[in-house]
Short mmCIF file of C-alpha atoms in Angstrom, two decimals:
data_model
loop_
_atom_site.label_atom_id
_atom_site.label_comp_id
_atom_site.label_asym_id
_atom_site.label_seq_id
_atom_site.Cartn_x
_atom_site.Cartn_y
_atom_site.Cartn_z
CA VAL A 1093 -56.49 -15.38 28.41
CA THR A 1094 -52.91 -14.18 28.05
CA ARG A 1095 -50.49 -16.33 30.02
CA ARG A 1096 -47.37 -14.66 31.42
CA LYS A 1097 -44.11 -16.20 30.38
CA THR A 1098 -42.36 -18.25 33.04
CA ARG A 1099 -38.76 -17.37 33.74
CA ARG A 1100 -36.48 -20.30 33.06
CA ILE A 1101 -33.64 -21.06 35.46
CA PRO A 1102 -30.29 -21.40 33.62
CA ALA A 1103 -29.27 -24.88 32.44
CA ARG A 1104 -26.43 -25.04 34.96
CA CYS A 1105 -29.12 -25.59 37.63
CA ALA A 1106 -29.80 -29.06 36.21
CA GLY A 1107 -30.50 -31.48 39.03
CA LEU A 1108 -32.83 -29.19 40.98
CA LYS A 1109 -36.45 -30.25 41.13
CA THR A 1110 -38.63 -27.37 40.04
CA SER A 1111 -42.30 -26.53 40.08
CA GLU A 1112 -43.43 -23.71 37.83
CA SER A 1113 -46.37 -21.30 37.76
CA PRO A 1114 -46.87 -18.26 35.50
CA SER A 1115 -45.26 -16.05 38.16
CA MET A 1116 -42.79 -18.22 40.04
CA THR A 1117 -40.20 -20.93 39.63
CA THR A 1118 -39.70 -22.87 42.86
CA MET A 1119 -36.52 -24.87 43.17
CA GLN A 1120 -36.93 -27.62 45.74
CA GLY A 1121 -33.49 -27.27 47.20
CA GLY A 1122 -31.69 -28.66 50.21
CA ASN A 1123 -28.79 -27.77 52.45
CA LEU A 1124 -26.98 -24.54 51.62
CA ARG A 1125 -23.24 -24.09 51.29
CA LYS A 1126 -21.24 -20.88 50.98
CA MET A 1127 -21.46 -19.22 47.59
CA ILE A 1128 -18.82 -20.17 45.05
CA ALA A 1129 -17.27 -17.29 43.11
CA GLU A 1130 -15.02 -17.24 40.08
CA LEU A 1131 -13.42 -14.02 38.88
CA ASP A 1132 -14.33 -13.23 35.27
CA GLY A 1133 -12.10 -10.27 34.45
CA LYS A 1134 -12.94 -8.00 37.36
CA THR A 1135 -16.43 -9.38 38.08
CA PRO A 1136 -17.14 -12.33 40.40
CA LEU A 1137 -19.53 -14.90 38.95
CA TYR A 1138 -21.47 -16.33 41.86
CA SER A 1139 -23.26 -19.64 42.25
CA LEU A 1140 -25.16 -20.83 45.31
CA PRO A 1141 -24.99 -24.55 46.17
CA VAL A 1142 -28.47 -25.74 47.17
CA GLY A 1143 -28.59 -29.44 47.90
CA GLU A 1144 -27.12 -31.29 44.94
CA ALA A 1145 -27.37 -28.35 42.55
CA SER A 1146 -25.58 -25.05 42.01
CA VAL A 1147 -27.67 -21.98 41.16
CA PRO A 1148 -26.01 -19.19 39.12
CA MET A 1149 -26.85 -15.98 40.99
CA ASN A 1150 -25.65 -13.15 38.72
CA PRO A 1151 -28.49 -13.73 36.22
CA LEU A 1152 -31.01 -13.30 39.05
CA LEU A 1153 -30.14 -9.64 39.66
CA GLY A 1154 -33.33 -7.57 39.55
CA GLN A 1155 -35.51 -10.63 40.23
CA GLU A 1156 -37.58 -11.23 43.34
CA LEU A 1157 -36.20 -14.09 45.40
CA GLU A 1158 -37.87 -16.09 48.15
CA LEU A 1159 -35.79 -18.27 50.45
CA VAL A 1160 -37.76 -20.47 52.83
CA TYR A 1161 -36.03 -22.21 55.73
CA ASN A 1162 -37.49 -25.69 56.11
CA GLY A 1163 -36.57 -26.03 59.78
CA ALA A 1164 -33.60 -28.41 59.54
CA ILE A 1165 -29.83 -27.91 59.83
CA ASN A 1166 -27.27 -30.54 58.88
CA CYS A 1167 -23.58 -30.33 59.79
CA ILE A 1168 -21.51 -29.52 56.70
CA HIS A 1169 -18.88 -32.06 57.80
CA CYS A 1170 -20.70 -35.12 59.14
CA ASN A 1171 -24.27 -34.33 57.97
CA ARG A 1172 -25.61 -34.86 61.50
CA LYS A 1173 -28.84 -33.01 62.26
CA THR A 1174 -28.22 -30.17 64.69
CA LYS A 1175 -30.49 -27.66 66.38
CA LYS A 1176 -27.82 -24.97 66.20
CA SER A 1177 -25.02 -24.26 63.76
CA PHE A 1178 -21.53 -23.54 65.08
CA ASN A 1179 -18.73 -21.78 63.21
CA GLN A 1180 -20.79 -21.34 60.03
CA GLY A 1181 -22.17 -24.82 59.51
CA TYR A 1182 -20.84 -27.37 62.01
CA CYS A 1183 -22.56 -29.41 64.71
CA TYR A 1184 -21.19 -29.03 68.23
CA PRO A 1185 -19.18 -32.31 68.29
CA CYS A 1186 -17.44 -31.37 65.01
CA PHE A 1187 -16.90 -27.82 66.25
CA ARG A 1188 -15.09 -29.23 69.28
CA ARG A 1189 -13.13 -31.89 67.37
CA LEU A 1190 -12.08 -30.53 63.97
CA ALA A 1191 -8.88 -28.59 63.38
CA ALA A 1192 -10.82 -26.35 60.97
CA CYS A 1193 -12.81 -25.09 63.97
CA ASP A 1194 -9.90 -24.55 66.37
CA SER A 1195 -9.23 -21.08 67.75
CA CYS A 1196 -5.97 -20.84 65.80
CA ILE A 1197 -7.95 -20.65 62.55
CA MET A 1198 -9.27 -17.26 63.59
CA SER A 1199 -6.00 -16.34 65.32
CA PRO A 1200 -3.25 -17.98 63.24
CA GLN A 1201 -0.51 -16.56 65.45
CA LYS A 1202 -1.77 -19.06 68.06
CA CYS A 1203 -1.03 -22.07 65.82
CA HIS A 1204 0.18 -24.94 68.03
CA PHE A 1205 1.05 -27.51 65.36
CA HIS A 1206 4.73 -27.33 66.33
CA GLU A 1207 3.78 -28.24 69.90
CA GLY A 1208 2.29 -31.55 68.75
CA THR A 1209 -1.21 -30.60 69.91
CA CYS A 1210 -2.96 -30.05 66.57
CA ARG A 1211 -6.45 -31.60 66.60
CA GLU A 1212 -5.81 -33.21 63.21
CA PRO A 1213 -2.11 -33.27 62.29
CA GLU A 1214 -2.74 -34.54 58.74
CA TRP A 1215 -5.20 -31.70 58.14
CA GLY A 1216 -2.67 -29.28 59.56
CA GLU A 1217 0.00 -30.55 57.17
CA THR A 1218 -2.19 -29.90 54.12
CA HIS A 1219 -3.84 -26.65 55.25
CA CYS A 1220 -1.45 -24.89 57.63
CA MET A 1221 2.06 -26.09 56.90
CA ILE A 1222 1.96 -24.71 53.36
CA ASP A 1223 2.65 -21.36 51.71
CA HIS A 1224 0.37 -18.52 52.75
CA PHE A 1225 0.12 -14.90 51.64
CA VAL A 1226 -0.08 -11.86 53.87
CA TYR A 1227 -2.01 -9.25 51.92
CA ILE A 1228 -3.60 -5.84 52.18
CA ALA A 1229 -7.13 -5.30 50.90
CA ASN A 1230 -9.64 -2.51 50.47
CA THR A 1231 -12.91 -3.77 51.99
CA SER A 1232 -14.55 -1.21 54.26
CA GLY A 1233 -11.18 0.54 54.08
CA LEU A 1234 -7.60 -0.69 54.17
CA LYS A 1235 -7.01 -3.91 56.11
CA VAL A 1236 -4.42 -6.67 56.43
CA GLY A 1237 -5.28 -10.35 56.06
CA ILE A 1238 -3.86 -13.79 55.35
CA THR A 1239 -4.84 -16.63 53.04
CA ARG A 1240 -3.52 -19.87 51.66
CA GLY A 1241 -2.04 -19.52 48.20
CA THR A 1242 -4.76 -21.81 46.85
CA GLN A 1243 -7.46 -19.41 48.06
CA VAL A 1244 -6.40 -16.45 45.90
CA PRO A 1245 -8.58 -14.61 44.85
CA THR A 1246 -11.47 -16.49 46.54
CA ARG A 1247 -10.59 -15.15 49.98
CA TRP A 1248 -10.62 -11.57 48.72
CA ILE A 1249 -14.01 -12.00 47.05
CA ASP A 1250 -15.47 -13.61 50.20
CA GLN A 1251 -14.38 -10.55 52.20
CA GLY A 1252 -15.92 -8.12 49.73
CA ALA A 1253 -12.56 -6.56 48.82
CA THR A 1254 -12.56 -4.19 45.85
CA GLN A 1255 -8.75 -4.21 45.75
CA ALA A 1256 -6.18 -6.66 47.07
CA LEU A 1257 -2.40 -6.91 46.96
CA PRO A 1258 -0.09 -9.63 48.36
CA VAL A 1259 2.76 -8.29 50.51
CA PHE A 1260 4.53 -11.40 51.85
CA ARG A 1261 4.71 -15.05 50.91
CA VAL A 1262 5.33 -17.12 54.05
CA ALA A 1263 6.11 -20.76 54.80
CA SER A 1264 3.24 -21.59 57.17
CA ARG A 1265 0.03 -20.33 58.72
CA LEU A 1266 1.87 -19.48 61.93
CA ASP A 1267 4.32 -17.28 60.02
CA SER A 1268 1.44 -15.52 58.29
CA GLY A 1269 -0.27 -14.88 61.61
CA LEU A 1270 2.86 -13.44 63.19
CA ALA A 1271 3.40 -11.11 60.22
CA GLU A 1272 -0.26 -10.08 60.28
CA VAL A 1273 0.06 -9.11 63.94
CA VAL A 1274 2.94 -6.78 63.06
CA PHE A 1275 0.92 -5.08 60.31
CA ALA A 1276 -2.18 -4.92 62.54
CA MET A 1277 -0.35 -2.43 64.76
CA HIS A 1278 -0.65 0.03 61.88
CA VAL A 1279 -3.79 -0.99 59.94
CA ALA A 1280 -7.11 -2.73 60.62
CA ASP A 1281 -7.25 -6.52 60.53
CA LYS A 1282 -11.04 -6.79 60.34
CA THR A 1283 -13.71 -5.65 57.91
CA ALA A 1284 -16.60 -3.48 59.06
CA TRP A 1285 -19.17 -5.55 57.16
CA GLN A 1286 -21.95 -2.96 57.33
CA ALA A 1287 -19.71 -0.33 55.74
CA MET A 1288 -18.49 -2.86 53.16
CA LEU A 1289 -22.09 -3.55 52.11
CA LYS A 1290 -22.83 0.16 51.67
CA GLY A 1291 -20.08 0.43 49.04
CA GLY A 1292 -18.52 3.80 48.53
CA ASN A 1293 -15.00 2.87 49.60
CA GLY A 1294 -12.88 4.80 47.15
CA ALA A 1295 -9.97 3.30 45.24
CA LEU A 1296 -6.60 3.32 46.99
CA ASP A 1297 -3.06 3.39 45.67
CA MET A 1298 -2.32 -0.08 46.99
CA ILE A 1299 1.35 -0.02 46.03
CA ALA A 1300 1.84 3.21 47.98
CA GLU A 1301 -0.09 1.78 50.95
CA ARG A 1302 2.07 -1.35 50.89
CA ASP A 1303 5.28 0.67 50.82
CA ARG A 1304 4.05 2.89 53.64
CA LEU A 1305 3.29 -0.12 55.83
CA LEU A 1306 6.57 -1.84 54.98
CA GLU A 1307 8.44 1.25 56.10
CA ALA A 1308 6.40 1.55 59.31
CA CYS A 1309 6.91 -2.14 60.12
CA ALA A 1310 10.51 -2.47 58.98
CA ALA A 1311 12.10 -2.94 62.42
CA ASP A 1312 9.47 -5.39 63.68
CA MET A 1313 9.54 -7.41 60.45
CA ALA A 1314 13.36 -7.61 60.59
CA ALA A 1315 13.10 -9.00 64.12
CA LEU A 1316 10.44 -11.48 63.04
CA ARG A 1317 12.56 -12.69 60.11
CA GLN A 1318 15.49 -13.12 62.46
CA ALA A 1319 13.37 -15.22 64.81
CA ARG A 1320 11.59 -17.31 62.17
CA GLY A 1321 14.43 -17.73 59.68
CA LEU A 1322 15.29 -15.56 56.70
CA ASN A 1323 13.55 -17.91 54.24
CA ALA A 1324 10.28 -18.08 56.18
CA ILE A 1325 9.01 -14.69 54.98
CA SER A 1326 9.59 -13.36 51.46
CA ASP A 1327 8.54 -10.03 49.96
CA VAL A 1328 6.12 -10.11 47.03
CA ARG A 1329 6.90 -7.31 44.61
CA ASP A 1330 5.98 -8.49 41.12
CA VAL A 1331 2.22 -9.07 41.53
CA PRO A 1332 -0.21 -6.33 40.42
CA THR A 1333 -3.20 -5.16 42.45
CA THR A 1334 -6.30 -7.27 41.90
CA GLU A 1335 -9.33 -5.08 41.17
CA ILE A 1336 -12.81 -6.49 41.84
CA GLU A 1337 -16.15 -5.05 40.71
CA TYR A 1338 -19.15 -6.74 42.33
CA PRO A 1339 -22.47 -7.37 40.61
CA VAL A 1340 -24.42 -4.73 42.52
CA VAL A 1341 -27.25 -2.67 41.01
CA GLN A 1342 -27.82 -0.61 44.15
CA TYR A 1343 -26.13 -0.49 47.56
CA PRO A 1344 -28.33 -0.07 50.66
CA GLU A 1345 -28.31 3.23 52.52
CA LYS A 1346 -29.00 1.35 55.74
CA VAL A 1347 -27.90 -2.24 56.27
CA LYS A 1348 -30.53 -4.53 57.80
CA SER A 1349 -29.34 -8.05 58.59
CA LEU A 1350 -31.68 -10.95 57.81
CA THR A 1351 -31.24 -14.43 59.28
CA PHE A 1352 -33.15 -17.71 59.37
CA ASP A 1353 -32.47 -17.84 63.10
CA LYS A 1354 -35.14 -15.16 63.49
CA GLN A 1355 -37.43 -15.74 60.53
CA SER A 1356 -38.31 -18.73 58.38
CA GLU A 1357 -38.68 -16.76 55.15
CA VAL A 1358 -36.45 -14.16 53.50
CA SER A 1359 -37.67 -12.47 50.34
CA GLY A 1360 -37.01 -9.39 48.28
CA THR A 1361 -35.61 -8.12 45.01
CA LEU A 1362 -31.96 -9.06 44.49
CA LEU A 1363 -30.03 -5.79 44.15
CA GLY A 1364 -26.52 -7.16 44.41
CA ILE A 1365 -24.05 -9.74 45.63
CA LYS A 1366 -20.92 -8.85 47.54
CA GLY A 1367 -18.70 -11.00 49.69
CA GLN A 1368 -20.95 -13.81 50.89
CA TYR A 1369 -23.99 -11.53 51.10
CA LEU A 1370 -27.11 -11.32 49.00
CA ILE A 1371 -28.23 -7.68 48.97
CA LEU A 1372 -32.05 -7.52 48.79
CA ASP A 1373 -34.29 -4.48 48.88
CA THR A 1374 -35.52 -5.80 52.25
CA GLY A 1375 -32.11 -6.38 53.83
CA VAL A 1376 -28.94 -8.45 53.50
CA ILE A 1377 -28.34 -12.13 54.25
CA ASN A 1378 -24.98 -13.84 54.80
CA MET A 1379 -25.16 -17.14 52.93
CA ARG A 1380 -21.99 -18.54 54.47
CA ARG A 1381 -23.45 -18.08 57.94
CA HIS A 1382 -26.36 -20.32 56.90
CA ALA A 1383 -24.31 -23.20 55.52
CA GLY A 1384 -26.08 -26.46 56.37
CA TYR A 1385 -29.56 -24.91 56.58
CA ASP A 1386 -32.23 -26.71 54.56
CA VAL A 1387 -33.67 -23.99 52.30
CA SER A 1388 -35.94 -23.81 49.27
CA LEU A 1389 -35.26 -21.05 46.74
CA SER A 1390 -37.96 -19.51 44.54
CA VAL A 1391 -37.67 -16.86 41.83
CA ARG A 1392 -40.55 -14.56 40.95
CA GLN A 1393 -40.92 -12.51 37.79
#
């Protein structure tokens, strides 16, 4: 009898319990976290935290994956069991209490730290009252966004941007939100995720797009600088465009969303990874959305 060779999971997965058969390697995982990505040249190298281990995902392209939801969700902050996940991984009490879940995180122009009403002032000091970048990116098309300086280029990868360029360096999250609002009068501030996952967004001259927006926003930005202080918002001119090429073998013609909220098992051949999405031949699944879900991952040959 000829026995098929079993595919070995890379050594970096050490710590995962595995059970092997001639056709499958099952990794007895645990709670998911958002994928971690490091830029290697132009290509993001992805790893998926599963319980205590981290699974390199790029080497699994072309392989058949099976993700089985084991029916439990744990809050990514306090580890409390929860029937429903809020804000991509939190239990309801943490969602209501933590500064990271406040409405001003999604709408930074609504930051109320200066009013003395921040949910967690110490957290606000370390996450909001620090330098941020206002940037333009090519995701499903041109958009404006903001990020902490420490999250470059992670934020761009998480959004599925193929190009990104900082425009302003600002003194706080509030300043970044106010500048973003000005730009959003002339360019999108959200990504159409279905279009992003289909690929096909052509390369843009990001320097030319930046200059066009700066000219269109000149009067409003001058007024904002006057109101916030001349040192609160600085132009960024000496940084080149970041180009990102995602590990995708084939983009879907039609995007079908898969979620553990509707099915306990997601399986299919891994065709690509972009943003926080695994692109399977059966559909796409947002791994960040399922942070805290207890999931087992298997790889078939």
